[in-house]
Amino acid sequence: VLEESLYTDNIIIWLGDKDRGYHLVRASGKDTQNLSDAALISPDSPIVKYLESHPFLLINGNQPHGQEEDNTIEKEPFLKALGLELLCPLIAGTELVGIVGLGPEFTGGSYGQDDFDLLSALGSQAASAILAARMSEKLSRLRQEQTWDRLSAFVLHDIKNASSMLALLRENAPENLHDPDFQQDMLELIDDCLRRMNRVQERLRTLKDEIRPKFQEMDLSEFLKKWCEGFSSRLPRLDIRLDVQGPIPVKSDPALLSIILENLLLNSFEAGGDATRVSISAHRNKNGEKAILEIKDNGPGIPEDLLPEGLFDPFTTTKESGSGVGLWQVKRLVTALGGRIHAENRSGGGAGFVVELPL
């Protein structure tokens, strides 16, 4: 509608909210992959603060109707690179759901009051539609999670029963089996089954609303060294390279961290195969308030339509045999630890995951 109503072919759209910021979703006639500086407008940006209380913003121009100018906005480097002349909010009530940027009119004219009125009406309608779609999507995800909770309750019950039976068999087997070799093989197999079932049981618990971290003081660097040694022995085909410098004391749950790392590394291995190389690094952020854990691989990367948040949605997967649960579980666990996680594609190829943990 904007293309048909306005004399410009330079239309940029960001969508998001005050929690995640506003992500670039459309740039007419531009390659969005080369607009990294404009890919995300921070929720703390002066642009956001200005458009929350003003119907539009003329860039490098006089604001009509007594609107005050905000010189800090002109310092945003990507505005000049995009060649924008006008910014308008997509706002419903008091909630800013997006920002529309318009380049100069190709007729050489200037935007006037008629344009501002049209943009205000279109922005209000679009924002209402976006909010309605988001609410519908949120309800759909809630139903999916409720379905999974019911399923996991049944699976937990079955696994507990099977585990109990195997435990009894394990207890009575030494007295009833007479062949020592066969007995030893059987015991080892039973022990392995028990370990696997307990592991599945713990993982299913984390998918329900039962995540209760057991926080303890720990050195993240030492934890990563020991964990990588153990995981490498179990999956020697995966090339793991660890880069940690000095102690990084944190208060966290090593069991949940193990599940997070295992999910991320297995995801990389399943996506890339035997040639997969994963690098793990950890350091403090510049302010010394958080521990930053980065996992990067040389695999095929992440489909752009699943970035930045879609990859962590329940039942979303790019693998033929995937359940779409692993990365959803990872995000829930990271959140339970008081942290944040985001995914990205590396400039040189491959996927990257960044986990922020409070110290």
Short mmCIF file of C-alpha atoms in Angstrom, two decimals:
data_model
loop_
_atom_site.label_atom_id
_atom_site.label_comp_id
_atom_site.label_asym_id
_atom_site.label_seq_id
_atom_site.Cartn_x
_atom_site.Cartn_y
_atom_site.Cartn_z
CA VAL A 1 0.00 0.00 0.00
CA LEU A 2 2.85 2.38 0.81
CA GLU A 3 4.50 1.73 -2.55
CA GLU A 4 1.26 2.52 -4.34
CA SER A 5 0.43 5.58 -2.25
CA LEU A 6 3.78 7.37 -1.87
CA TYR A 7 6.35 8.61 -4.35
CA THR A 8 9.26 6.53 -3.02
CA ASP A 9 10.69 3.11 -3.70
CA ASN A 10 12.90 3.14 -0.59
CA ILE A 11 10.78 1.60 2.18
CA ILE A 12 12.36 -0.02 5.26
CA ILE A 13 10.39 -1.89 7.94
CA TRP A 14 11.45 -3.03 11.41
CA LEU A 15 9.23 -5.17 13.66
CA GLY A 16 9.62 -6.14 17.31
CA ASP A 17 8.87 -4.97 20.83
CA LYS A 18 10.43 -3.17 23.79
CA ASP A 19 11.93 -6.41 25.16
CA ARG A 20 13.75 -7.77 22.10
CA GLY A 21 14.27 -4.60 20.09
CA TYR A 22 13.17 -4.03 16.47
CA HIS A 23 14.53 -6.32 13.75
CA LEU A 24 14.84 -5.40 10.09
CA VAL A 25 12.29 -7.44 8.12
CA ARG A 26 12.05 -5.61 4.81
CA ALA A 27 14.24 -3.28 2.77
CA SER A 28 13.00 -2.40 -0.73
CA GLY A 29 15.71 -2.68 -3.34
CA LYS A 30 18.41 -3.50 -0.79
CA ASP A 31 20.32 -6.61 0.22
CA THR A 32 19.40 -6.99 3.91
CA GLN A 33 22.47 -9.15 4.55
CA ASN A 34 24.67 -6.11 3.90
CA LEU A 35 22.75 -3.94 6.35
CA SER A 36 24.17 -5.40 9.56
CA ASP A 37 24.27 -2.00 11.32
CA ALA A 38 20.55 -1.58 10.69
CA ALA A 39 19.55 -5.17 11.45
CA LEU A 40 18.45 -4.32 14.98
CA ILE A 41 17.25 -1.09 16.57
CA SER A 42 17.83 -1.35 20.30
CA PRO A 43 14.82 -0.76 22.57
CA ASP A 44 16.96 1.90 24.28
CA SER A 45 17.63 3.75 21.02
CA PRO A 46 16.63 7.43 20.97
CA ILE A 47 14.67 6.60 17.81
CA VAL A 48 12.39 4.27 19.77
CA LYS A 49 11.96 6.72 22.63
CA TYR A 50 11.09 9.54 20.22
CA LEU A 51 8.58 7.58 18.11
CA GLU A 52 6.76 6.31 21.20
CA SER A 53 5.46 9.83 21.76
CA HIS A 54 5.54 11.39 18.26
CA PRO A 55 3.61 10.49 15.09
CA PHE A 56 6.64 10.80 12.80
CA LEU A 57 10.23 11.97 12.58
CA LEU A 58 11.77 13.94 9.74
CA ILE A 59 15.45 13.06 9.58
CA ASN A 60 17.77 16.06 9.27
CA GLY A 61 14.73 18.29 8.84
CA ASN A 62 12.60 20.68 10.84
CA GLN A 63 9.89 18.99 12.85
CA PRO A 64 6.46 20.59 12.21
CA HIS A 65 3.69 21.21 14.75
CA GLY A 66 6.15 22.22 17.43
CA GLN A 67 7.78 18.80 17.66
CA GLU A 68 11.16 19.10 19.29
CA GLU A 69 14.25 17.92 17.45
CA ASP A 70 16.41 15.19 18.94
CA ASN A 71 19.99 15.62 17.75
CA THR A 72 21.03 12.25 19.20
CA ILE A 73 18.95 10.53 16.51
CA GLU A 74 21.09 12.04 13.77
CA LYS A 75 24.08 10.22 15.25
CA GLU A 76 22.58 6.82 14.42
CA PRO A 77 25.00 5.74 11.64
CA PHE A 78 22.65 3.49 9.70
CA LEU A 79 20.10 6.24 8.94
CA LYS A 80 22.45 7.93 6.52
CA ALA A 81 23.50 4.62 4.97
CA LEU A 82 19.87 3.72 4.28
CA GLY A 83 19.12 7.11 2.74
CA LEU A 84 16.02 7.63 4.87
CA GLU A 85 14.14 10.91 5.15
CA LEU A 86 11.14 9.99 7.29
CA LEU A 87 10.46 7.55 10.16
CA CYS A 88 6.94 6.61 11.27
CA PRO A 89 5.84 4.36 14.16
CA LEU A 90 3.59 1.33 13.92
CA ILE A 91 1.84 1.87 17.21
CA ALA A 92 -1.34 0.46 18.76
CA GLY A 93 -2.42 2.30 21.87
CA THR A 94 0.87 2.81 23.69
CA GLU A 95 2.66 -0.24 22.28
CA LEU A 96 5.24 0.33 19.54
CA VAL A 97 5.33 -2.82 17.39
CA GLY A 98 7.36 -1.54 14.46
CA ILE A 99 9.00 1.33 12.60
CA VAL A 100 8.66 2.32 8.95
CA GLY A 101 11.45 4.25 7.24
CA LEU A 102 10.90 6.10 3.97
CA GLY A 103 13.45 7.47 1.55
CA PRO A 104 13.05 10.77 -0.33
CA GLU A 105 10.30 11.15 -2.91
CA PHE A 106 11.63 10.44 -6.40
CA THR A 107 9.62 13.46 -7.65
CA GLY A 108 11.89 15.74 -5.67
CA GLY A 109 9.01 16.89 -3.48
CA SER A 110 8.75 16.89 0.29
CA TYR A 111 6.49 14.95 2.61
CA GLY A 112 3.49 16.96 3.81
CA GLN A 113 0.55 16.77 6.16
CA ASP A 114 -1.47 14.52 3.82
CA ASP A 115 1.37 12.01 3.87
CA PHE A 116 1.61 12.17 7.66
CA ASP A 117 -2.16 11.57 8.05
CA LEU A 118 -2.06 8.61 5.64
CA LEU A 119 0.94 7.07 7.42
CA SER A 120 -0.72 7.53 10.81
CA ALA A 121 -3.88 5.72 9.67
CA LEU A 122 -1.99 2.90 7.96
CA GLY A 123 0.37 2.55 10.93
CA SER A 124 -2.47 2.22 13.41
CA GLN A 125 -4.27 -0.42 11.29
CA ALA A 126 -1.06 -2.40 10.68
CA ALA A 127 -0.06 -2.31 14.34
CA SER A 128 -3.46 -3.63 15.43
CA ALA A 129 -3.25 -6.45 12.89
CA ILE A 130 0.28 -7.35 14.02
CA LEU A 131 -0.75 -7.45 17.69
CA ALA A 132 -3.72 -9.69 16.84
CA ALA A 133 -1.46 -12.05 14.89
CA ARG A 134 1.04 -12.17 17.75
CA MET A 135 -1.69 -13.01 20.26
CA SER A 136 -2.98 -15.79 18.01
CA GLU A 137 0.54 -17.18 17.65
CA LYS A 138 1.07 -17.03 21.41
CA LEU A 139 -2.14 -18.97 22.04
CA SER A 140 -1.11 -21.56 19.45
CA ARG A 141 2.27 -22.05 21.15
CA LEU A 142 0.56 -22.36 24.53
CA ARG A 143 -1.65 -25.16 23.17
CA GLN A 144 1.42 -26.94 21.78
CA GLU A 145 3.15 -26.75 25.13
CA GLN A 146 0.07 -28.04 26.94
CA THR A 147 -0.11 -30.95 24.50
CA TRP A 148 3.54 -31.76 25.14
CA ASP A 149 3.03 -31.55 28.92
CA ARG A 150 0.24 -34.13 28.72
CA LEU A 151 2.36 -36.37 26.50
CA SER A 152 5.37 -36.12 28.78
CA ALA A 153 3.23 -37.10 31.80
CA PHE A 154 2.32 -40.39 30.11
CA VAL A 155 5.90 -41.04 29.00
CA LEU A 156 7.25 -40.34 32.48
CA HIS A 157 4.80 -42.83 33.95
CA ASP A 158 5.82 -45.56 31.49
CA ILE A 159 9.52 -44.96 31.96
CA LYS A 160 9.23 -45.07 35.73
CA ASN A 161 7.44 -48.41 35.53
CA ALA A 162 9.99 -49.87 33.11
CA SER A 163 12.84 -48.56 35.24
CA SER A 164 11.38 -50.20 38.34
CA MET A 165 11.05 -53.56 36.56
CA LEU A 166 14.60 -53.40 35.27
CA ALA A 167 15.83 -52.51 38.74
CA LEU A 168 14.17 -55.61 40.16
CA LEU A 169 15.62 -57.75 37.38
CA ARG A 170 19.04 -56.28 38.09
CA GLU A 171 18.68 -57.17 41.77
CA ASN A 172 17.63 -60.80 41.18
CA ALA A 173 19.78 -61.60 38.15
CA PRO A 174 23.00 -62.53 40.05
CA GLU A 175 21.21 -65.32 41.87
CA ASN A 176 19.47 -66.77 38.78
CA LEU A 177 22.06 -66.59 36.04
CA HIS A 178 24.83 -69.20 36.13
CA ASP A 179 26.90 -68.39 33.08
CA PRO A 180 29.41 -65.76 34.29
CA ASP A 181 30.08 -64.28 30.85
CA PHE A 182 26.43 -64.07 29.93
CA GLN A 183 25.63 -62.71 33.35
CA GLN A 184 28.18 -59.95 33.06
CA ASP A 185 27.00 -58.95 29.59
CA MET A 186 23.41 -58.90 30.76
CA LEU A 187 24.23 -56.78 33.78
CA GLU A 188 26.13 -54.27 31.70
CA LEU A 189 23.25 -54.03 29.25
CA ILE A 190 20.74 -53.53 32.03
CA ASP A 191 22.91 -50.87 33.64
CA ASP A 192 23.13 -49.07 30.33
CA CYS A 193 19.36 -49.19 29.85
CA LEU A 194 18.84 -47.81 33.32
CA ARG A 195 21.17 -44.91 32.66
CA ARG A 196 19.43 -44.10 29.40
CA MET A 197 15.95 -44.21 30.92
CA ASN A 198 16.94 -42.01 33.83
CA ARG A 199 18.43 -39.56 31.38
CA VAL A 200 15.26 -39.40 29.29
CA GLN A 201 13.24 -39.00 32.47
CA GLU A 202 15.33 -36.01 33.57
CA ARG A 203 15.08 -34.42 30.14
CA LEU A 204 11.32 -34.79 30.07
CA ARG A 205 11.10 -33.14 33.46
CA THR A 206 12.87 -30.09 32.09
CA LEU A 207 10.22 -29.80 29.35
CA LYS A 208 7.53 -29.39 31.98
CA ASP A 209 7.24 -26.51 34.40
CA GLU A 210 9.50 -28.28 36.88
CA ILE A 211 12.89 -26.69 36.20
CA ARG A 212 14.42 -26.02 39.62
CA PRO A 213 18.11 -25.20 39.28
CA LYS A 214 20.45 -26.28 42.05
CA PHE A 215 22.76 -23.29 42.12
CA GLN A 216 26.30 -23.66 43.38
CA GLU A 217 29.56 -21.73 43.21
CA MET A 218 31.66 -23.05 40.33
CA ASP A 219 34.46 -22.14 37.95
CA LEU A 220 33.01 -22.06 34.44
CA SER A 221 36.46 -22.55 32.86
CA GLU A 222 37.22 -25.73 34.82
CA PHE A 223 33.71 -27.02 34.24
CA LEU A 224 34.07 -26.59 30.46
CA LYS A 225 37.46 -28.35 30.42
CA LYS A 226 36.15 -31.41 32.28
CA TRP A 227 32.90 -31.47 30.33
CA CYS A 228 34.65 -31.32 26.95
CA GLU A 229 37.00 -34.15 27.94
CA GLY A 230 34.07 -36.37 28.89
CA PHE A 231 31.95 -35.50 25.87
CA SER A 232 34.87 -36.01 23.46
CA SER A 233 35.33 -39.56 24.72
CA ARG A 234 31.66 -40.29 24.04
CA LEU A 235 31.61 -38.64 20.60
CA PRO A 236 35.19 -38.78 19.26
CA ARG A 237 34.07 -37.96 15.69
CA LEU A 238 33.24 -34.40 16.74
CA ASP A 239 36.21 -32.03 16.68
CA ILE A 240 35.86 -29.81 19.79
CA ARG A 241 38.18 -26.87 20.36
CA LEU A 242 38.04 -25.09 23.70
CA ASP A 243 39.28 -21.56 24.38
CA VAL A 244 39.03 -20.35 27.99
CA GLN A 245 41.38 -18.03 29.81
CA GLY A 246 41.63 -17.84 33.58
CA PRO A 247 38.95 -18.67 36.14
CA ILE A 248 35.39 -17.47 35.57
CA PRO A 249 33.52 -17.89 38.88
CA VAL A 250 29.77 -18.20 38.44
CA LYS A 251 26.82 -19.36 40.48
CA SER A 252 24.98 -21.86 38.31
CA ASP A 253 23.77 -25.45 37.96
CA PRO A 254 26.37 -27.78 36.37
CA ALA A 255 23.75 -30.43 35.56
CA LEU A 256 21.63 -27.99 33.56
CA LEU A 257 24.71 -26.53 31.89
CA SER A 258 25.67 -30.06 30.80
CA ILE A 259 22.26 -30.57 29.16
CA ILE A 260 22.53 -27.18 27.42
CA LEU A 261 25.98 -27.92 26.00
CA GLU A 262 25.09 -31.46 24.97
CA ASN A 263 22.01 -30.28 23.07
CA LEU A 264 23.93 -27.55 21.26
CA LEU A 265 26.86 -29.77 20.29
CA LEU A 266 24.68 -32.66 19.18
CA ASN A 267 22.64 -30.22 17.12
CA SER A 268 25.84 -29.04 15.39
CA PHE A 269 27.03 -32.60 14.81
CA GLU A 270 23.69 -33.78 13.39
CA ALA A 271 23.60 -30.78 11.05
CA GLY A 272 27.20 -31.03 9.84
CA GLY A 273 28.13 -34.72 10.10
CA ASP A 274 31.60 -36.16 10.65
CA ALA A 275 33.38 -33.08 9.31
CA THR A 276 31.88 -30.88 12.02
CA ARG A 277 34.24 -28.70 14.03
CA VAL A 278 32.92 -26.87 17.09
CA SER A 279 34.72 -24.13 19.00
CA ILE A 280 33.72 -23.25 22.56
CA SER A 281 34.90 -20.08 24.26
CA ALA A 282 34.06 -18.33 27.52
CA HIS A 283 34.88 -14.91 28.93
CA ARG A 284 33.44 -12.07 30.98
CA ASN A 285 31.63 -9.24 29.23
CA LYS A 286 33.13 -5.74 29.18
CA ASN A 287 31.27 -4.66 32.30
CA GLY A 288 32.26 -7.79 34.19
CA GLU A 289 28.61 -8.51 35.00
CA LYS A 290 28.06 -11.62 32.89
CA ALA A 291 29.81 -14.71 31.65
CA ILE A 292 29.61 -15.09 27.86
CA LEU A 293 29.67 -18.63 26.48
CA GLU A 294 30.00 -18.94 22.69
CA ILE A 295 29.54 -22.13 20.66
CA LYS A 296 30.39 -21.89 16.97
CA ASP A 297 30.48 -24.56 14.26
CA ASN A 298 31.46 -24.89 10.59
CA GLY A 299 28.17 -26.47 9.54
CA PRO A 300 25.51 -25.34 7.04
CA GLY A 301 24.22 -22.53 9.25
CA ILE A 302 20.68 -21.61 10.24
CA PRO A 303 17.87 -20.80 7.76
CA GLU A 304 17.32 -17.04 7.79
CA ASP A 305 13.58 -17.42 8.36
CA LEU A 306 14.30 -19.05 11.74
CA LEU A 307 16.38 -16.12 12.99
CA PRO A 308 16.45 -14.54 15.47
CA GLU A 309 13.79 -16.32 17.58
CA GLY A 310 12.07 -18.96 15.44
CA LEU A 311 14.78 -21.57 15.99
CA PHE A 312 13.83 -21.80 19.68
CA ASP A 313 10.10 -22.31 19.07
CA PRO A 314 8.74 -25.70 20.20
CA PHE A 315 8.46 -28.38 17.50
CA THR A 316 10.50 -26.33 15.02
CA THR A 317 13.26 -28.31 13.32
CA THR A 318 15.26 -28.40 10.09
CA LYS A 319 16.25 -32.07 10.50
CA GLU A 320 14.23 -34.91 8.98
CA SER A 321 14.30 -36.96 12.18
CA GLY A 322 14.28 -33.99 14.57
CA SER A 323 11.58 -33.48 17.18
CA GLY A 324 11.94 -29.71 17.44
CA VAL A 325 12.34 -29.97 21.20
CA GLY A 326 16.11 -29.71 21.81
CA LEU A 327 16.66 -25.97 21.27
CA TRP A 328 13.34 -25.12 22.90
CA GLN A 329 14.59 -27.05 25.92
CA VAL A 330 17.92 -25.21 25.77
CA LYS A 331 16.22 -21.81 25.91
CA ARG A 332 14.03 -22.86 28.85
CA LEU A 333 17.08 -24.09 30.76
CA VAL A 334 19.11 -20.94 30.04
CA THR A 335 16.17 -18.82 31.17
CA ALA A 336 15.86 -20.88 34.35
CA LEU A 337 19.53 -20.10 35.07
CA GLY A 338 18.77 -16.37 34.76
CA GLY A 339 20.52 -16.09 31.41
CA ARG A 340 19.79 -15.38 27.75
CA ILE A 341 20.63 -17.13 24.49
CA HIS A 342 20.56 -16.06 20.86
CA ALA A 343 21.52 -17.72 17.61
CA GLU A 344 23.23 -16.25 14.58
CA ASN A 345 24.93 -17.20 11.34
CA ARG A 346 28.67 -16.64 11.23
CA SER A 347 30.08 -14.41 8.50
CA GLY A 348 32.52 -17.17 7.45
CA GLY A 349 29.85 -19.88 7.43
CA GLY A 350 28.32 -22.02 10.13
CA ALA A 351 26.07 -21.34 13.09
CA GLY A 352 26.80 -19.64 16.37
CA PHE A 353 25.09 -19.62 19.75
CA VAL A 354 25.81 -17.04 22.44
CA VAL A 355 24.77 -17.79 26.03
CA GLU A 356 24.85 -15.00 28.63
CA LEU A 357 24.98 -16.17 32.25
CA PRO A 358 24.87 -13.99 35.35
CA LEU A 359 27.99 -14.23 37.48
#
